[in-house]
Amino acid sequence: DAREKVDKYLDEAAVGGGRNLRMVHGKGEGVLSGAITKLLEDSLLVASYGAARPEEGGWGVTMVEMAHQGASDGGES
């Protein structure tokens, strides 16, 4: 269920032009954050990701930078 929601969130952000996302999954035992990490690692929509700064939630929040989409980027990478 969480994988489907994250996939949908990434797709919507890509279509809507979102560049930086914040995924709150909590700290718990790390099962959910591990599943999210695997999904982000495999996604072509994601440029980078990592734990938020401590004041933003630390390892209970994953910050995501979306990959630049489209051919209108002027050829830059």
Short mmCIF file of N, CA, C and O in Angstrom, two decimals:
data_model
loop_
_atom_site.label_atom_id
_atom_site.label_comp_id
_atom_site.label_asym_id
_atom_site.label_seq_id
_atom_site.Cartn_x
_atom_site.Cartn_y
_atom_site.Cartn_z
N ASP A 1 0.82 -1.20 0.00
CA ASP A 1 0.00 0.00 0.00
C ASP A 1 0.87 1.26 0.00
O ASP A 1 0.63 2.18 -0.76
N ALA A 2 1.90 1.28 0.83
CA ALA A 2 2.78 2.45 0.91
C ALA A 2 3.53 2.64 -0.41
O ALA A 2 3.70 3.77 -0.87
N ARG A 3 3.98 1.54 -1.03
CA ARG A 3 4.69 1.65 -2.30
C ARG A 3 3.81 2.29 -3.37
O ARG A 3 4.28 3.14 -4.12
N GLU A 4 2.55 1.90 -3.42
CA GLU A 4 1.62 2.48 -4.39
C GLU A 4 1.44 3.97 -4.15
O GLU A 4 1.42 4.76 -5.09
N LYS A 5 1.32 4.36 -2.89
CA LYS A 5 1.14 5.77 -2.55
C LYS A 5 2.38 6.59 -2.91
O LYS A 5 2.27 7.69 -3.43
N VAL A 6 3.56 6.04 -2.64
CA VAL A 6 4.80 6.74 -2.98
C VAL A 6 4.95 6.85 -4.49
O VAL A 6 5.30 7.91 -5.02
N ASP A 7 4.67 5.76 -5.21
CA ASP A 7 4.72 5.80 -6.68
C ASP A 7 3.80 6.88 -7.23
O ASP A 7 4.18 7.66 -8.11
N LYS A 8 2.59 6.94 -6.71
CA LYS A 8 1.61 7.93 -7.15
C LYS A 8 2.10 9.35 -6.83
O LYS A 8 2.00 10.26 -7.66
N TYR A 9 2.65 9.54 -5.64
CA TYR A 9 3.17 10.84 -5.22
C TYR A 9 4.30 11.30 -6.15
O TYR A 9 4.34 12.45 -6.59
N LEU A 10 5.21 10.38 -6.49
CA LEU A 10 6.30 10.72 -7.40
C LEU A 10 5.78 11.07 -8.79
O LEU A 10 6.23 12.04 -9.41
N ASP A 11 4.83 10.28 -9.28
CA ASP A 11 4.24 10.55 -10.60
C ASP A 11 3.56 11.91 -10.63
O ASP A 11 3.73 12.68 -11.58
N GLU A 12 2.77 12.20 -9.59
CA GLU A 12 2.07 13.49 -9.53
C GLU A 12 3.05 14.65 -9.45
O GLU A 12 2.85 15.69 -10.07
N ALA A 13 4.12 14.47 -8.69
CA ALA A 13 5.13 15.53 -8.57
C ALA A 13 5.83 15.75 -9.91
O ALA A 13 6.08 16.89 -10.31
N ALA A 14 6.12 14.67 -10.63
CA ALA A 14 6.78 14.78 -11.93
C ALA A 14 5.88 15.51 -12.93
O ALA A 14 6.33 16.41 -13.64
N VAL A 15 4.62 15.14 -12.96
CA VAL A 15 3.67 15.78 -13.88
C VAL A 15 3.44 17.23 -13.49
O VAL A 15 3.37 18.12 -14.35
N GLY A 16 3.36 17.50 -12.21
CA GLY A 16 3.09 18.85 -11.71
C GLY A 16 4.32 19.75 -11.65
O GLY A 16 4.23 20.91 -11.29
N GLY A 17 5.48 19.21 -11.97
CA GLY A 17 6.70 20.00 -11.97
C GLY A 17 7.34 20.17 -10.61
O GLY A 17 8.19 21.03 -10.42
N GLY A 18 6.96 19.34 -9.64
CA GLY A 18 7.56 19.43 -8.31
C GLY A 18 9.03 19.05 -8.35
O GLY A 18 9.41 18.13 -9.05
N ARG A 19 9.86 19.80 -7.65
CA ARG A 19 11.30 19.53 -7.65
C ARG A 19 11.78 18.92 -6.34
O ARG A 19 12.65 18.07 -6.33
N ASN A 20 11.25 19.40 -5.22
CA ASN A 20 11.69 18.93 -3.91
C ASN A 20 10.50 18.43 -3.12
O ASN A 20 9.52 19.15 -2.95
N LEU A 21 10.59 17.19 -2.67
CA LEU A 21 9.50 16.57 -1.93
C LEU A 21 9.94 16.22 -0.53
O LEU A 21 11.12 15.99 -0.27
N ARG A 22 8.98 16.16 0.35
CA ARG A 22 9.21 15.78 1.74
C ARG A 22 8.29 14.60 2.06
O ARG A 22 7.08 14.72 1.99
N MET A 23 8.87 13.45 2.38
CA MET A 23 8.09 12.26 2.70
C MET A 23 8.23 11.95 4.18
O MET A 23 9.31 11.58 4.64
N VAL A 24 7.14 12.10 4.91
CA VAL A 24 7.14 11.83 6.35
C VAL A 24 6.69 10.38 6.55
O VAL A 24 5.58 10.01 6.21
N HIS A 25 7.58 9.55 7.09
CA HIS A 25 7.26 8.14 7.31
C HIS A 25 7.46 7.73 8.76
O HIS A 25 7.15 6.61 9.13
N GLY A 26 7.99 8.61 9.58
CA GLY A 26 8.23 8.29 10.98
C GLY A 26 9.49 7.47 11.16
O GLY A 26 10.10 7.02 10.19
N LYS A 27 9.88 7.30 12.39
CA LYS A 27 11.14 6.60 12.69
C LYS A 27 10.91 5.12 12.90
O LYS A 27 11.55 4.31 12.26
N GLY A 28 10.02 4.75 13.75
CA GLY A 28 9.67 3.34 13.97
C GLY A 28 10.85 2.40 13.94
O GLY A 28 11.92 2.70 14.47
N GLU A 29 10.67 1.25 13.30
CA GLU A 29 11.72 0.24 13.20
C GLU A 29 12.47 0.33 11.87
O GLU A 29 13.34 -0.48 11.59
N GLY A 30 12.11 1.28 11.02
CA GLY A 30 12.81 1.48 9.76
C GLY A 30 12.30 0.67 8.59
O GLY A 30 12.86 0.73 7.50
N VAL A 31 11.23 -0.09 8.79
CA VAL A 31 10.70 -0.93 7.72
C VAL A 31 10.14 -0.06 6.59
O VAL A 31 10.47 -0.26 5.41
N LEU A 32 9.32 0.91 6.94
CA LEU A 32 8.73 1.78 5.93
C LEU A 32 9.78 2.64 5.24
O LEU A 32 9.80 2.75 4.01
N SER A 33 10.69 3.21 6.01
CA SER A 33 11.74 4.04 5.39
C SER A 33 12.63 3.20 4.48
O SER A 33 13.06 3.67 3.43
N GLY A 34 12.86 1.95 4.84
CA GLY A 34 13.64 1.05 3.98
C GLY A 34 12.94 0.77 2.67
O GLY A 34 13.57 0.76 1.60
N ALA A 35 11.63 0.55 2.73
CA ALA A 35 10.86 0.31 1.51
C ALA A 35 10.85 1.55 0.62
O ALA A 35 11.00 1.46 -0.60
N ILE A 36 10.72 2.72 1.24
CA ILE A 36 10.73 3.97 0.49
C ILE A 36 12.10 4.19 -0.14
O ILE A 36 12.19 4.57 -1.32
N THR A 37 13.16 3.92 0.60
CA THR A 37 14.52 4.07 0.07
C THR A 37 14.72 3.20 -1.16
O THR A 37 15.26 3.64 -2.17
N LYS A 38 14.28 1.95 -1.10
CA LYS A 38 14.41 1.03 -2.23
C LYS A 38 13.66 1.56 -3.44
O LYS A 38 14.16 1.55 -4.57
N LEU A 39 12.45 2.06 -3.22
CA LEU A 39 11.65 2.59 -4.32
C LEU A 39 12.33 3.82 -4.93
O LEU A 39 12.42 3.95 -6.15
N LEU A 40 12.85 4.72 -4.10
CA LEU A 40 13.50 5.93 -4.59
C LEU A 40 14.78 5.59 -5.35
O LEU A 40 15.10 6.19 -6.37
N GLU A 41 15.51 4.62 -4.86
CA GLU A 41 16.74 4.18 -5.49
C GLU A 41 16.48 3.65 -6.90
O GLU A 41 17.29 3.85 -7.80
N ASP A 42 15.35 3.00 -7.11
CA ASP A 42 15.01 2.39 -8.39
C ASP A 42 14.27 3.34 -9.34
O ASP A 42 14.09 3.01 -10.50
N SER A 43 13.86 4.50 -8.86
CA SER A 43 13.04 5.40 -9.66
C SER A 43 13.87 6.31 -10.56
O SER A 43 14.81 6.96 -10.11
N LEU A 44 13.50 6.37 -11.82
CA LEU A 44 14.13 7.27 -12.78
C LEU A 44 13.67 8.72 -12.57
O LEU A 44 14.26 9.64 -13.12
N LEU A 45 12.63 8.91 -11.77
CA LEU A 45 12.09 10.24 -11.51
C LEU A 45 12.88 10.98 -10.44
O LEU A 45 12.72 12.18 -10.26
N VAL A 46 13.73 10.25 -9.72
CA VAL A 46 14.43 10.81 -8.55
C VAL A 46 15.91 11.06 -8.86
O VAL A 46 16.61 10.17 -9.33
N ALA A 47 16.35 12.29 -8.59
CA ALA A 47 17.77 12.64 -8.76
C ALA A 47 18.55 12.28 -7.51
O ALA A 47 19.64 11.72 -7.59
N SER A 48 18.02 12.61 -6.34
CA SER A 48 18.69 12.30 -5.09
C SER A 48 17.69 12.29 -3.94
O SER A 48 16.58 12.81 -4.07
N TYR A 49 18.10 11.71 -2.82
CA TYR A 49 17.24 11.65 -1.64
C TYR A 49 18.12 11.44 -0.41
O TYR A 49 19.27 11.02 -0.51
N GLY A 50 17.56 11.73 0.73
CA GLY A 50 18.28 11.51 1.98
C GLY A 50 17.44 11.94 3.17
O GLY A 50 16.36 12.53 3.00
N ALA A 51 17.93 11.66 4.36
CA ALA A 51 17.23 12.04 5.58
C ALA A 51 17.19 13.56 5.70
O ALA A 51 18.12 14.25 5.28
N ALA A 52 16.12 14.06 6.26
CA ALA A 52 15.97 15.49 6.50
C ALA A 52 16.95 15.93 7.59
O ALA A 52 17.44 15.11 8.37
N ARG A 53 17.18 17.23 7.66
CA ARG A 53 17.99 17.78 8.75
C ARG A 53 17.24 17.51 10.06
O ARG A 53 16.01 17.38 10.06
N PRO A 54 17.96 17.44 11.17
CA PRO A 54 17.31 17.15 12.47
C PRO A 54 16.12 18.06 12.76
O PRO A 54 15.08 17.58 13.23
N GLU A 55 16.23 19.34 12.48
CA GLU A 55 15.14 20.27 12.77
C GLU A 55 13.94 20.09 11.82
O GLU A 55 12.88 20.64 12.04
N GLU A 56 14.11 19.29 10.75
CA GLU A 56 13.03 19.01 9.80
C GLU A 56 12.46 17.61 9.97
O GLU A 56 11.62 17.19 9.19
N GLY A 57 12.94 16.88 10.96
CA GLY A 57 12.42 15.54 11.21
C GLY A 57 13.46 14.45 11.21
O GLY A 57 13.16 13.29 11.49
N GLY A 58 14.70 14.78 10.82
CA GLY A 58 15.77 13.79 10.83
C GLY A 58 15.45 12.56 10.01
O GLY A 58 14.85 12.65 8.94
N TRP A 59 15.83 11.40 10.52
CA TRP A 59 15.63 10.17 9.75
C TRP A 59 14.18 9.68 9.72
O TRP A 59 13.89 8.66 9.10
N GLY A 60 13.26 10.42 10.29
CA GLY A 60 11.84 10.10 10.18
C GLY A 60 11.19 10.76 8.97
O GLY A 60 10.02 10.57 8.68
N VAL A 61 12.00 11.52 8.24
CA VAL A 61 11.53 12.23 7.04
C VAL A 61 12.58 12.05 5.95
O VAL A 61 13.77 12.20 6.20
N THR A 62 12.14 11.72 4.75
CA THR A 62 13.05 11.61 3.61
C THR A 62 12.80 12.78 2.67
O THR A 62 11.66 13.03 2.27
N MET A 63 13.87 13.50 2.34
CA MET A 63 13.82 14.61 1.40
C MET A 63 14.20 14.06 0.03
O MET A 63 15.16 13.30 -0.10
N VAL A 64 13.44 14.45 -0.99
CA VAL A 64 13.65 13.94 -2.34
C VAL A 64 13.81 15.09 -3.31
O VAL A 64 13.01 16.03 -3.31
N GLU A 65 14.83 15.01 -4.14
CA GLU A 65 14.99 15.95 -5.25
C GLU A 65 14.63 15.19 -6.52
O GLU A 65 15.23 14.15 -6.82
N MET A 66 13.65 15.70 -7.23
CA MET A 66 13.20 15.06 -8.45
C MET A 66 14.19 15.31 -9.59
O MET A 66 14.83 16.36 -9.64
N ALA A 67 14.31 14.34 -10.48
CA ALA A 67 15.15 14.50 -11.67
C ALA A 67 14.47 15.49 -12.59
O ALA A 67 13.24 15.57 -12.63
N HIS A 68 15.26 16.24 -13.33
CA HIS A 68 14.71 17.20 -14.28
C HIS A 68 14.06 16.43 -15.41
O HIS A 68 14.68 15.55 -16.00
N GLN A 69 12.82 16.75 -15.72
CA GLN A 69 12.08 16.04 -16.75
C GLN A 69 11.93 16.92 -17.99
O GLN A 69 11.85 18.12 -17.90
N GLY A 70 11.85 16.28 -19.15
CA GLY A 70 11.55 17.00 -20.38
C GLY A 70 12.78 17.42 -21.15
O GLY A 70 13.89 17.44 -20.64
N ALA A 71 12.56 17.80 -22.40
CA ALA A 71 13.65 18.20 -23.29
C ALA A 71 13.86 19.70 -23.29
O ALA A 71 14.66 20.20 -24.03
N SER A 72 13.14 20.43 -22.46
CA SER A 72 13.24 21.89 -22.47
C SER A 72 14.29 22.40 -21.50
O SER A 72 14.29 23.54 -21.11
N ASP A 73 15.26 21.55 -21.16
CA ASP A 73 16.29 21.97 -20.20
C ASP A 73 17.50 22.60 -20.85
O ASP A 73 18.49 22.88 -20.20
N GLY A 74 17.44 22.84 -22.16
CA GLY A 74 18.54 23.49 -22.85
C GLY A 74 19.75 22.60 -23.03
O GLY A 74 20.83 23.07 -23.33
N GLY A 75 19.57 21.29 -22.85
CA GLY A 75 20.65 20.34 -23.06
C GLY A 75 21.58 20.20 -21.88
O GLY A 75 22.57 19.48 -21.95
N GLU A 76 21.32 20.86 -20.78
CA GLU A 76 22.18 20.72 -19.61
C GLU A 76 21.79 19.51 -18.80
O GLU A 76 20.65 19.09 -18.81
N SER A 77 22.74 18.94 -18.08
CA SER A 77 22.45 17.79 -17.22
C SER A 77 22.53 18.16 -15.78
O SER A 77 23.31 18.92 -15.37
#
